[in-house]
PDB file of C-alpha atoms in Angstrom:
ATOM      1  CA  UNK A   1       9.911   9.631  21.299  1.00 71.00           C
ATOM      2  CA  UNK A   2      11.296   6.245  21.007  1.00 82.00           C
ATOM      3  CA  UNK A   3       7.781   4.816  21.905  1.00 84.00           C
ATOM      4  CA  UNK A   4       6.502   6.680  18.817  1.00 87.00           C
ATOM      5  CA  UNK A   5       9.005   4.548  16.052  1.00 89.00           C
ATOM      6  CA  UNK A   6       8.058   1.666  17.873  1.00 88.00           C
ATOM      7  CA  UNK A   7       4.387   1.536  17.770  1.00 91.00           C
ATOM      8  CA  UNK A   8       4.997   3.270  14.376  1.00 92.00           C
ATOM      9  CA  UNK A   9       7.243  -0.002  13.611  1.00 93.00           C
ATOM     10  CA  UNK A  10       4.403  -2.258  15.391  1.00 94.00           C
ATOM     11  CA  UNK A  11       1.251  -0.879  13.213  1.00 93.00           C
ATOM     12  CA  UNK A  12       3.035  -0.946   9.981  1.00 95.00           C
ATOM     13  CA  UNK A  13       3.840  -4.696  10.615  1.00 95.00           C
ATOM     14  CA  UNK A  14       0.640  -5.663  11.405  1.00 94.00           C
ATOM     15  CA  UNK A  15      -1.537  -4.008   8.634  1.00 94.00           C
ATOM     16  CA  UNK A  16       1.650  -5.253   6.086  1.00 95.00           C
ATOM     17  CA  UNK A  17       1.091  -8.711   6.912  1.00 95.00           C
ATOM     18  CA  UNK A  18      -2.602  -8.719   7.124  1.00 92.00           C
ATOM     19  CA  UNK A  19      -2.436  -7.297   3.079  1.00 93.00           C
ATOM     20  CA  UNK A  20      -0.132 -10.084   2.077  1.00 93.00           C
ATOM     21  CA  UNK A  21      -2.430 -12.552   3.944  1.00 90.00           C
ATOM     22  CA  UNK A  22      -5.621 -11.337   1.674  1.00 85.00           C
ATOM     23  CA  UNK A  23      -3.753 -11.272  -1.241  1.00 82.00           C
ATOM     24  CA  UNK A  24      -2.529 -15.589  -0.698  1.00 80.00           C
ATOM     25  CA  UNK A  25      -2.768 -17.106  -3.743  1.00 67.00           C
ATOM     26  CA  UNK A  26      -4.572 -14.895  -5.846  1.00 72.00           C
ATOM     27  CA  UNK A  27      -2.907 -13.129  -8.460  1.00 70.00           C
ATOM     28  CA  UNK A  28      -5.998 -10.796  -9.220  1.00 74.00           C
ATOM     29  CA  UNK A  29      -4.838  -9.064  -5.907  1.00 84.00           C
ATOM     30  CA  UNK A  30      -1.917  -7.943  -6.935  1.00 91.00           C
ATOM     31  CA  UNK A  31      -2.520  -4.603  -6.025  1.00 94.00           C
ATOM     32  CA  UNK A  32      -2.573  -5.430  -1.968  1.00 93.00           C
ATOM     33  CA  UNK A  33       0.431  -7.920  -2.271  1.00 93.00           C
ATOM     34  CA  UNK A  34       2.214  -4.005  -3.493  1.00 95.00           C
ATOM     35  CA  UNK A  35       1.252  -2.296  -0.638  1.00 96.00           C
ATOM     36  CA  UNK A  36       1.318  -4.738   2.264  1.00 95.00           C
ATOM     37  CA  UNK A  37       5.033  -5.037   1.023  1.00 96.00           C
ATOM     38  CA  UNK A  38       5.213  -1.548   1.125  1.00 96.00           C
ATOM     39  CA  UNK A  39       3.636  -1.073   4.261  1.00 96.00           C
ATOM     40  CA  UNK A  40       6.197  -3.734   5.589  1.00 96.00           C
ATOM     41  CA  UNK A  41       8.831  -1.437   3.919  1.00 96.00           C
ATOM     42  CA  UNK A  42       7.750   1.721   5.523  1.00 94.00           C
ATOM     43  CA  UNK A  43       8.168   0.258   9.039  1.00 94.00           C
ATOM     44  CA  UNK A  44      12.212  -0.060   8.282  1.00 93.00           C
ATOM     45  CA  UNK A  45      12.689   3.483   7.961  1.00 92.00           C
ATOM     46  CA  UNK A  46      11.355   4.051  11.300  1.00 87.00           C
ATOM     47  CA  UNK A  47      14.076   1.567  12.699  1.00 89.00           C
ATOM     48  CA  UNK A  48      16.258   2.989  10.708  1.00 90.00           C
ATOM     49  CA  UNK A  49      15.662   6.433  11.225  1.00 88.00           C
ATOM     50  CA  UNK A  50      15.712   5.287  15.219  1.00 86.00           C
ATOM     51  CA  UNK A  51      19.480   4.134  14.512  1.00 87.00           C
ATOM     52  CA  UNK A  52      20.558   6.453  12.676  1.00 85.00           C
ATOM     53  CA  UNK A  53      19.931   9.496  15.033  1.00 82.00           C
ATOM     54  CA  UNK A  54      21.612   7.732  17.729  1.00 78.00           C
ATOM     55  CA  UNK A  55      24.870   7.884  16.053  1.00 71.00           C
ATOM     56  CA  UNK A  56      26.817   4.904  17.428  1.00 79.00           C
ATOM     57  CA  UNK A  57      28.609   3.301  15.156  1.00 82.00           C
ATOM     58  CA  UNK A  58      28.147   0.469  13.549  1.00 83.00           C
ATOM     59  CA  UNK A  59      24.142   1.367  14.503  1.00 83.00           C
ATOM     60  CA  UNK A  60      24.342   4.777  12.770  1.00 85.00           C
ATOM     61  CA  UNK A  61      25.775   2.796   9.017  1.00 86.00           C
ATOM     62  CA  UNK A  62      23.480   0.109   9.549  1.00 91.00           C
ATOM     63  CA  UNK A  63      20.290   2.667   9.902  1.00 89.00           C
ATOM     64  CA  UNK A  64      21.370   4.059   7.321  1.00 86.00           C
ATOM     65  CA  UNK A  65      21.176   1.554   5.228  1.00 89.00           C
ATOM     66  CA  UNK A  66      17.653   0.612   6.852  1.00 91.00           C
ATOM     67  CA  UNK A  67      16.211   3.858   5.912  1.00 89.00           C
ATOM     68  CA  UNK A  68      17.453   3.741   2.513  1.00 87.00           C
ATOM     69  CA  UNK A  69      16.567   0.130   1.177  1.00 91.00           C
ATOM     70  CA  UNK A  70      12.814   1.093   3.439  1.00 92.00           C
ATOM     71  CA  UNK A  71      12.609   4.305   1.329  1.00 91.00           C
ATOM     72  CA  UNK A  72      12.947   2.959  -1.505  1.00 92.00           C
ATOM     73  CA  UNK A  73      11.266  -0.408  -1.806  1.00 94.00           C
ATOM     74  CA  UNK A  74       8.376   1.372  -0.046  1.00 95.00           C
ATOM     75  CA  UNK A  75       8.158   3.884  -2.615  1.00 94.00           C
ATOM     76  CA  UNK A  76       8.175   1.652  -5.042  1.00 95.00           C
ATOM     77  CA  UNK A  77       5.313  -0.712  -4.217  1.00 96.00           C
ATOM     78  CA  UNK A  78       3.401   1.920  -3.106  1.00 96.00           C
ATOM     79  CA  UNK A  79       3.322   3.314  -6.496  1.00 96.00           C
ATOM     80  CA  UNK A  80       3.054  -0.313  -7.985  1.00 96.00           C
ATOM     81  CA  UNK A  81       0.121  -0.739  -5.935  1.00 95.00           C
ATOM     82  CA  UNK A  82      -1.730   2.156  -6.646  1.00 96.00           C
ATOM     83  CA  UNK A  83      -0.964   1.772 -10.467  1.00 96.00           C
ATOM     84  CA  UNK A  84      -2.016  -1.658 -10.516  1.00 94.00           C
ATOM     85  CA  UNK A  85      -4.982  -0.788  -8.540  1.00 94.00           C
ATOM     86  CA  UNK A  86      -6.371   1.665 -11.035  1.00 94.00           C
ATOM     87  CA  UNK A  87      -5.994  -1.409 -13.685  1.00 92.00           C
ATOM     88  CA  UNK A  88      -2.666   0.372 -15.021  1.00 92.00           C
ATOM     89  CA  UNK A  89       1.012  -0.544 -15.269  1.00 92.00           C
ATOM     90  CA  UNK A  90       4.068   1.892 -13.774  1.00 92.00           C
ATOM     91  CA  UNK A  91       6.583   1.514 -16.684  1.00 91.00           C
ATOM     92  CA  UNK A  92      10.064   0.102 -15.714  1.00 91.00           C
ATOM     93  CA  UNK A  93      11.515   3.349 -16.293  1.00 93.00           C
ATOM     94  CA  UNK A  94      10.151   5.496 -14.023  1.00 90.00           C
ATOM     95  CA  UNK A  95      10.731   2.620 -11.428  1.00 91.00           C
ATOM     96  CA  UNK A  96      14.576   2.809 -11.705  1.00 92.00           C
ATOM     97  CA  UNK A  97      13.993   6.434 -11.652  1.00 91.00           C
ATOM     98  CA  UNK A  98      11.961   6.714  -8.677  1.00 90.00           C
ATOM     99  CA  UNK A  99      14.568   4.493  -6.844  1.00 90.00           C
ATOM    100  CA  UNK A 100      17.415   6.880  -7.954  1.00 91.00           C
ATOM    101  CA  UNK A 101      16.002   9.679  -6.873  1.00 89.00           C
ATOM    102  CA  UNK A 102      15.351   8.477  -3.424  1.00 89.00           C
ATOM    103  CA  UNK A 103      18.570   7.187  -2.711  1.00 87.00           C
ATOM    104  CA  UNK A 104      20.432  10.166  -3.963  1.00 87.00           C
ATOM    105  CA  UNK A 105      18.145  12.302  -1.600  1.00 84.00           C
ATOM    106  CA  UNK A 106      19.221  10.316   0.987  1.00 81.00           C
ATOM    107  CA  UNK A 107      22.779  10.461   0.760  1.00 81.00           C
ATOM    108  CA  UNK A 108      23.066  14.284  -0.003  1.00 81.00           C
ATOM    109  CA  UNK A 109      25.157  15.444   3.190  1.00 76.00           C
ATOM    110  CA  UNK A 110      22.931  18.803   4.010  1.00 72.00           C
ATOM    111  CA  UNK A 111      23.886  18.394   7.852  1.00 73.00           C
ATOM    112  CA  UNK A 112      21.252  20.217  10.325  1.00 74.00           C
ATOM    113  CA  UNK A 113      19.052  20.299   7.356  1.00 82.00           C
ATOM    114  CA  UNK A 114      19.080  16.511   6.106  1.00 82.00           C
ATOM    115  CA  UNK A 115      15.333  15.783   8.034  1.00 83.00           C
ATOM    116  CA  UNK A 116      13.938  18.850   6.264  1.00 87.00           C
ATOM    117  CA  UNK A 117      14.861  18.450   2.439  1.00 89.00           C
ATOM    118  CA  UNK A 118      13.768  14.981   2.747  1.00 88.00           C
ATOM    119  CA  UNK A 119      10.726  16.579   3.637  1.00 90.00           C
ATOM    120  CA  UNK A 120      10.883  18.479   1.082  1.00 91.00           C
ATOM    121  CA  UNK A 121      11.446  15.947  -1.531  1.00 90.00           C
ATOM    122  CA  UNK A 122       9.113  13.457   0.255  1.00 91.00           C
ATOM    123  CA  UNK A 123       6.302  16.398  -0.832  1.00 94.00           C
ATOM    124  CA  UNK A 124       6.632  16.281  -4.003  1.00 92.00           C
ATOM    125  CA  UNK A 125       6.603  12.576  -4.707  1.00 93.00           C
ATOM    126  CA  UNK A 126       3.327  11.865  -2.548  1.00 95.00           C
ATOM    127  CA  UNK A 127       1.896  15.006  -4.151  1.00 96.00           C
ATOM    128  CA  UNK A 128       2.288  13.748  -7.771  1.00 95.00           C
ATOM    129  CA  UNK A 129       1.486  10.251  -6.664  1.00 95.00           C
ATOM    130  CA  UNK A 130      -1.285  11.345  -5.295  1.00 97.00           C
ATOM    131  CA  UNK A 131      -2.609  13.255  -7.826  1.00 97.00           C
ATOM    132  CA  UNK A 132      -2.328  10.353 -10.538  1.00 96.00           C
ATOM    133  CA  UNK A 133      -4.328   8.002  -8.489  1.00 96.00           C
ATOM    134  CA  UNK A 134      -7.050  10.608  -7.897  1.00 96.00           C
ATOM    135  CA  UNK A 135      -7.010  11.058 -11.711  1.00 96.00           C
ATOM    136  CA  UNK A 136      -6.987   7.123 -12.586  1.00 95.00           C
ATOM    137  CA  UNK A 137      -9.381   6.327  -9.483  1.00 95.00           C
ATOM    138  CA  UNK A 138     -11.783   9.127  -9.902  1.00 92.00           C
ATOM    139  CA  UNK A 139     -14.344   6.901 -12.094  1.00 89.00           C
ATOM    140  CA  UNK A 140     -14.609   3.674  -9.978  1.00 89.00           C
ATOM    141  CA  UNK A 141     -15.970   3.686  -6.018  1.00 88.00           C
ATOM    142  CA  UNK A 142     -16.250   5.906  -3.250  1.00 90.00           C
ATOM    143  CA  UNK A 143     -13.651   3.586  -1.210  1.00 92.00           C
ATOM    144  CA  UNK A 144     -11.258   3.876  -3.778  1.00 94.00           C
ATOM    145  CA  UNK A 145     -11.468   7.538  -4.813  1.00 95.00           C
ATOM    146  CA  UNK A 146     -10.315   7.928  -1.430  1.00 96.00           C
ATOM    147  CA  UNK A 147      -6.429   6.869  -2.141  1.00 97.00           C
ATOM    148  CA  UNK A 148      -5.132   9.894  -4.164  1.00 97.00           C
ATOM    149  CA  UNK A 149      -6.541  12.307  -1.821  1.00 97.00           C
ATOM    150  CA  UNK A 150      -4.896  10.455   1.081  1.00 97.00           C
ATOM    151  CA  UNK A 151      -1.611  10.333  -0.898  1.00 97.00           C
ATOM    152  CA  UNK A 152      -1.417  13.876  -0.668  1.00 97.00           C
ATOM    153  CA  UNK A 153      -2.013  14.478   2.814  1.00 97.00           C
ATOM    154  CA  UNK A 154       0.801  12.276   3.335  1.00 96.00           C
ATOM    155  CA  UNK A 155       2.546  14.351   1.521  1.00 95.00           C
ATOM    156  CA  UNK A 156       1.867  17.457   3.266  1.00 96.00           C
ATOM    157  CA  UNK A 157       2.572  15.583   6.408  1.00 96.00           C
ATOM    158  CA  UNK A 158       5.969  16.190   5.320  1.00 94.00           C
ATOM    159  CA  UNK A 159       5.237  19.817   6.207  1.00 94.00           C
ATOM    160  CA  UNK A 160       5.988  19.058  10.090  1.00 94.00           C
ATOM    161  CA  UNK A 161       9.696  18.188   8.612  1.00 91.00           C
ATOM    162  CA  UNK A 162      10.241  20.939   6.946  1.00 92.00           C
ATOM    163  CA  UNK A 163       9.423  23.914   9.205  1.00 92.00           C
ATOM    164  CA  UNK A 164      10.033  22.066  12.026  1.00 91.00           C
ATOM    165  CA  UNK A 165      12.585  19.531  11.303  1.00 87.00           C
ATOM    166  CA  UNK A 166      13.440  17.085  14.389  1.00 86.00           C
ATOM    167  CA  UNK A 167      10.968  18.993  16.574  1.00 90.00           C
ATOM    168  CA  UNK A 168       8.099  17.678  13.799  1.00 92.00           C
ATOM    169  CA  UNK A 169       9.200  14.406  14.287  1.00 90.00           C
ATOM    170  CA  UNK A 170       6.743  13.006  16.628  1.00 91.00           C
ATOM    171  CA  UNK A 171       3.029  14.659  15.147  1.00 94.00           C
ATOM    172  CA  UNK A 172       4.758  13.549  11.639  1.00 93.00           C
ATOM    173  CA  UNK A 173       5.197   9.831  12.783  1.00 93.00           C
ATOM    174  CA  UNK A 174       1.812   9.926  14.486  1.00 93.00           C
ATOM    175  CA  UNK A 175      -0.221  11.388  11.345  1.00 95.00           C
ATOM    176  CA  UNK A 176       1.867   9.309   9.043  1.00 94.00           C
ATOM    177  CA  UNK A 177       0.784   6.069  11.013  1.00 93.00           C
ATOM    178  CA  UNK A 178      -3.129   7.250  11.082  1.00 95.00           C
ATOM    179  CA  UNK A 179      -2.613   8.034   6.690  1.00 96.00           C
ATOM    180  CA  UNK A 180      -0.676   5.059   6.150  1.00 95.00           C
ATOM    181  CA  UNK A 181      -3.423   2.422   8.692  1.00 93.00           C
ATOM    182  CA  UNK A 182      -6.278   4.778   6.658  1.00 96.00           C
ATOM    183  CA  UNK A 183      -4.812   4.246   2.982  1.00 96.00           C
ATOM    184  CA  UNK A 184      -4.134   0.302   4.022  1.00 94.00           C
ATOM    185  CA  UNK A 185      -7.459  -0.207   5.446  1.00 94.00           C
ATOM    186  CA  UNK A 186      -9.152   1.032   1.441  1.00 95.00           C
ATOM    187  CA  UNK A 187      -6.304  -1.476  -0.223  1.00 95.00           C
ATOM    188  CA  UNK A 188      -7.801  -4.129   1.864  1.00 92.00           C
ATOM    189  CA  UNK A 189     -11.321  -3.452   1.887  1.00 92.00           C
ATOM    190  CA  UNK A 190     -10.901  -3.161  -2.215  1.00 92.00           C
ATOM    191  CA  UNK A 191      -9.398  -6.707  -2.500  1.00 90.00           C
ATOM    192  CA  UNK A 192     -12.007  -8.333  -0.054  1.00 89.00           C
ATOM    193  CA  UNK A 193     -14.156  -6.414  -2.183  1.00 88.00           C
ATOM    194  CA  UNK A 194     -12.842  -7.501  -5.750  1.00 86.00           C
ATOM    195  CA  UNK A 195     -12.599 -11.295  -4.409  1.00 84.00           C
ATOM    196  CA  UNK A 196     -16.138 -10.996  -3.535  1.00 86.00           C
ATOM    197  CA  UNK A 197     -17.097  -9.983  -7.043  1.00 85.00           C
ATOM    198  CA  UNK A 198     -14.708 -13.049  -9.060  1.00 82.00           C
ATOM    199  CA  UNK A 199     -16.596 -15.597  -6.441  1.00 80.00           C
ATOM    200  CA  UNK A 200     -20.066 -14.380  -7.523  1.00 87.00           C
ATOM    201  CA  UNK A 201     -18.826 -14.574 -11.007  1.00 87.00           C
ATOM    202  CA  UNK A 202     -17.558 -17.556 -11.472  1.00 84.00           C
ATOM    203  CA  UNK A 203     -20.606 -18.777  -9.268  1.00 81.00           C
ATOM    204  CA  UNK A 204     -23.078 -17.364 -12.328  1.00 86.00           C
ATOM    205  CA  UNK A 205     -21.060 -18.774 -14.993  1.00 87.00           C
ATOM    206  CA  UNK A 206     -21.142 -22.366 -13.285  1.00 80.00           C
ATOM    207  CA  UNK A 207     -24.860 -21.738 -12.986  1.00 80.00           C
ATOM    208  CA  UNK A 208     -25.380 -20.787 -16.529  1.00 84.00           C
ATOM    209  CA  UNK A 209     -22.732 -23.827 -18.087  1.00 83.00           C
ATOM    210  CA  UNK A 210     -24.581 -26.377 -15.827  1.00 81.00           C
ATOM    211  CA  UNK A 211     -28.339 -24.691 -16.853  1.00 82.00           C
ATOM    212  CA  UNK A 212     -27.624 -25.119 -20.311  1.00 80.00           C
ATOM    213  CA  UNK A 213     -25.464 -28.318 -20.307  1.00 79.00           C
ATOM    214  CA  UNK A 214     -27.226 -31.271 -22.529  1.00 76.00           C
ATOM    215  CA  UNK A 215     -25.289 -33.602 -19.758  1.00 81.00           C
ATOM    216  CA  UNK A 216     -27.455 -34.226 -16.335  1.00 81.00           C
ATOM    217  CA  UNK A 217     -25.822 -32.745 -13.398  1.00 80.00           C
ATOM    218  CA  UNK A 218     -27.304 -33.203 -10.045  1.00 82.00           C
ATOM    219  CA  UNK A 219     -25.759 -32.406  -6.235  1.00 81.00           C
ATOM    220  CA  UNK A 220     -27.128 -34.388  -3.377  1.00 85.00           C
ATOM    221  CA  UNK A 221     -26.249 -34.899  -0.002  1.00 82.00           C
ATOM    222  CA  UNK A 222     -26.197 -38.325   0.068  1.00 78.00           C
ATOM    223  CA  UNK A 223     -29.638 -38.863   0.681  1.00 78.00           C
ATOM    224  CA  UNK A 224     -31.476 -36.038  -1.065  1.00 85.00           C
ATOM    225  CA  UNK A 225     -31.236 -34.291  -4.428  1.00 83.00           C
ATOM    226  CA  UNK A 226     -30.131 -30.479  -3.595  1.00 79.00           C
ATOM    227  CA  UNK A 227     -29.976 -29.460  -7.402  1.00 80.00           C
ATOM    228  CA  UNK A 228     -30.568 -31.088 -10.819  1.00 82.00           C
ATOM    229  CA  UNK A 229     -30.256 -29.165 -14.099  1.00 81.00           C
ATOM    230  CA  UNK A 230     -32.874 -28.978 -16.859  1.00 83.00           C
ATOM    231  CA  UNK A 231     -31.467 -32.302 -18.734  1.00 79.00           C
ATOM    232  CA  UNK A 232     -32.447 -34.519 -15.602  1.00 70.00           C
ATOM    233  CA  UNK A 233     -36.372 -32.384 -14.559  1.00 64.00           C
TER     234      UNK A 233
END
């Protein structure tokens, strides 16, 4: 099982970083920035989870506090990149909220049944997430109609906790890693996509200042004229 949280731990990284990467520099992609971080978040709780189970102290306090701050934060810019993806803003309210929530799920003492009302609660959060973003993505592409609907198999991939509780654990972490890789793989596709679309706009407004500039402008190599605009023909 170990080898499960591990390559869960390994993917996560990878796809996390490769989101922040796209996103360098350009505050348009906003949206990928959220969920690379959140993707990078995510990979804690699989540490932490790891730690925690053992129960060796100080490991089992310290993965405790791995899984929470990773639940939370990736909550949170998961649901500040999907919101900012459909062109929307989460308020600061429902933020705090959302953050509440999840910690005080996590440190209800239920025993036996912790894994399985996590589950539980995990359900409903990527089920109404997932729903919004279907609802706020439905109008714009194919790629990104996509997320919502992939929220909420996540989501139900919280079933495998809750009827089967530690004996879920390792088809949950594998279908969580293939929903999580499928989900990051739109986020990045859409901001390749989007910085595609502000370079071959800013390209046609360059073209149309310098077509209709009263001022010559001309680009050579050195030796030959590549382009000269109406005021020099």
């Amino acid at each position: 099982m170990t080898y499960l949280y591990l390559l869960n731990f390994a993917m996560y990284q990878v796809i996390g970083l490769a989101l922040l990467l796209v996103c360098r520099g350009n505050r348009n992609q906003m949206f990928a920035r959220n969920m690379g971080c959140s993707t990078l978040c995510a990979s804690l709780v699989s540490v932490g989870y790891l730690m925690y189970s053992g129960g060796r102290p100080p490991f089992d306090a310290l993965g405790m506090a791995l899984l929470a701050a990773g639940s939370v934060l990736n909550l949170l810019f998961l649901s500040y990149g999907v919101v900012q993806l459909a062109g929307r803003e989460l308020p600061r309210s429902a933020a705090v909220g959302m953050g509440l929530i999840t910690i005080a799920v996590l440190l209800v003492p239920l025993g036996e049944q912790q894994l399985p009302f996590w589950g539980l609660c995990n359900v409903g959060m990527f089920m109404i997430l997932g729903a919004a973003a279907t609802r706020w993505l439905w109008r714009t592409d194919a790629r990104e109609r996509l997320v919502g609907p992939l929220l909420m198999l996540l989501g139900l991939n919280q079933l495998w906790l809750i009827f089967w509780g530690e004996a879920g654990l390792g088809p949950h972490i594998f279908c969580a890693t293939v929903l999580r890789v499928a989900i990051s793989v739109v986020f990045l596709l859409s901001a390749l996509h989007r910085a595609n679309g502000e370079a071959r706009k800013l390209a046609t407004r360059f073209q149309m200042l310098t077509e209709h500039s009263v001022q010559g402008v001309v680009v050579t190599d050195g030796a030959n004229i590549l382009y000269a605009n109406p005021a020099l023909r």
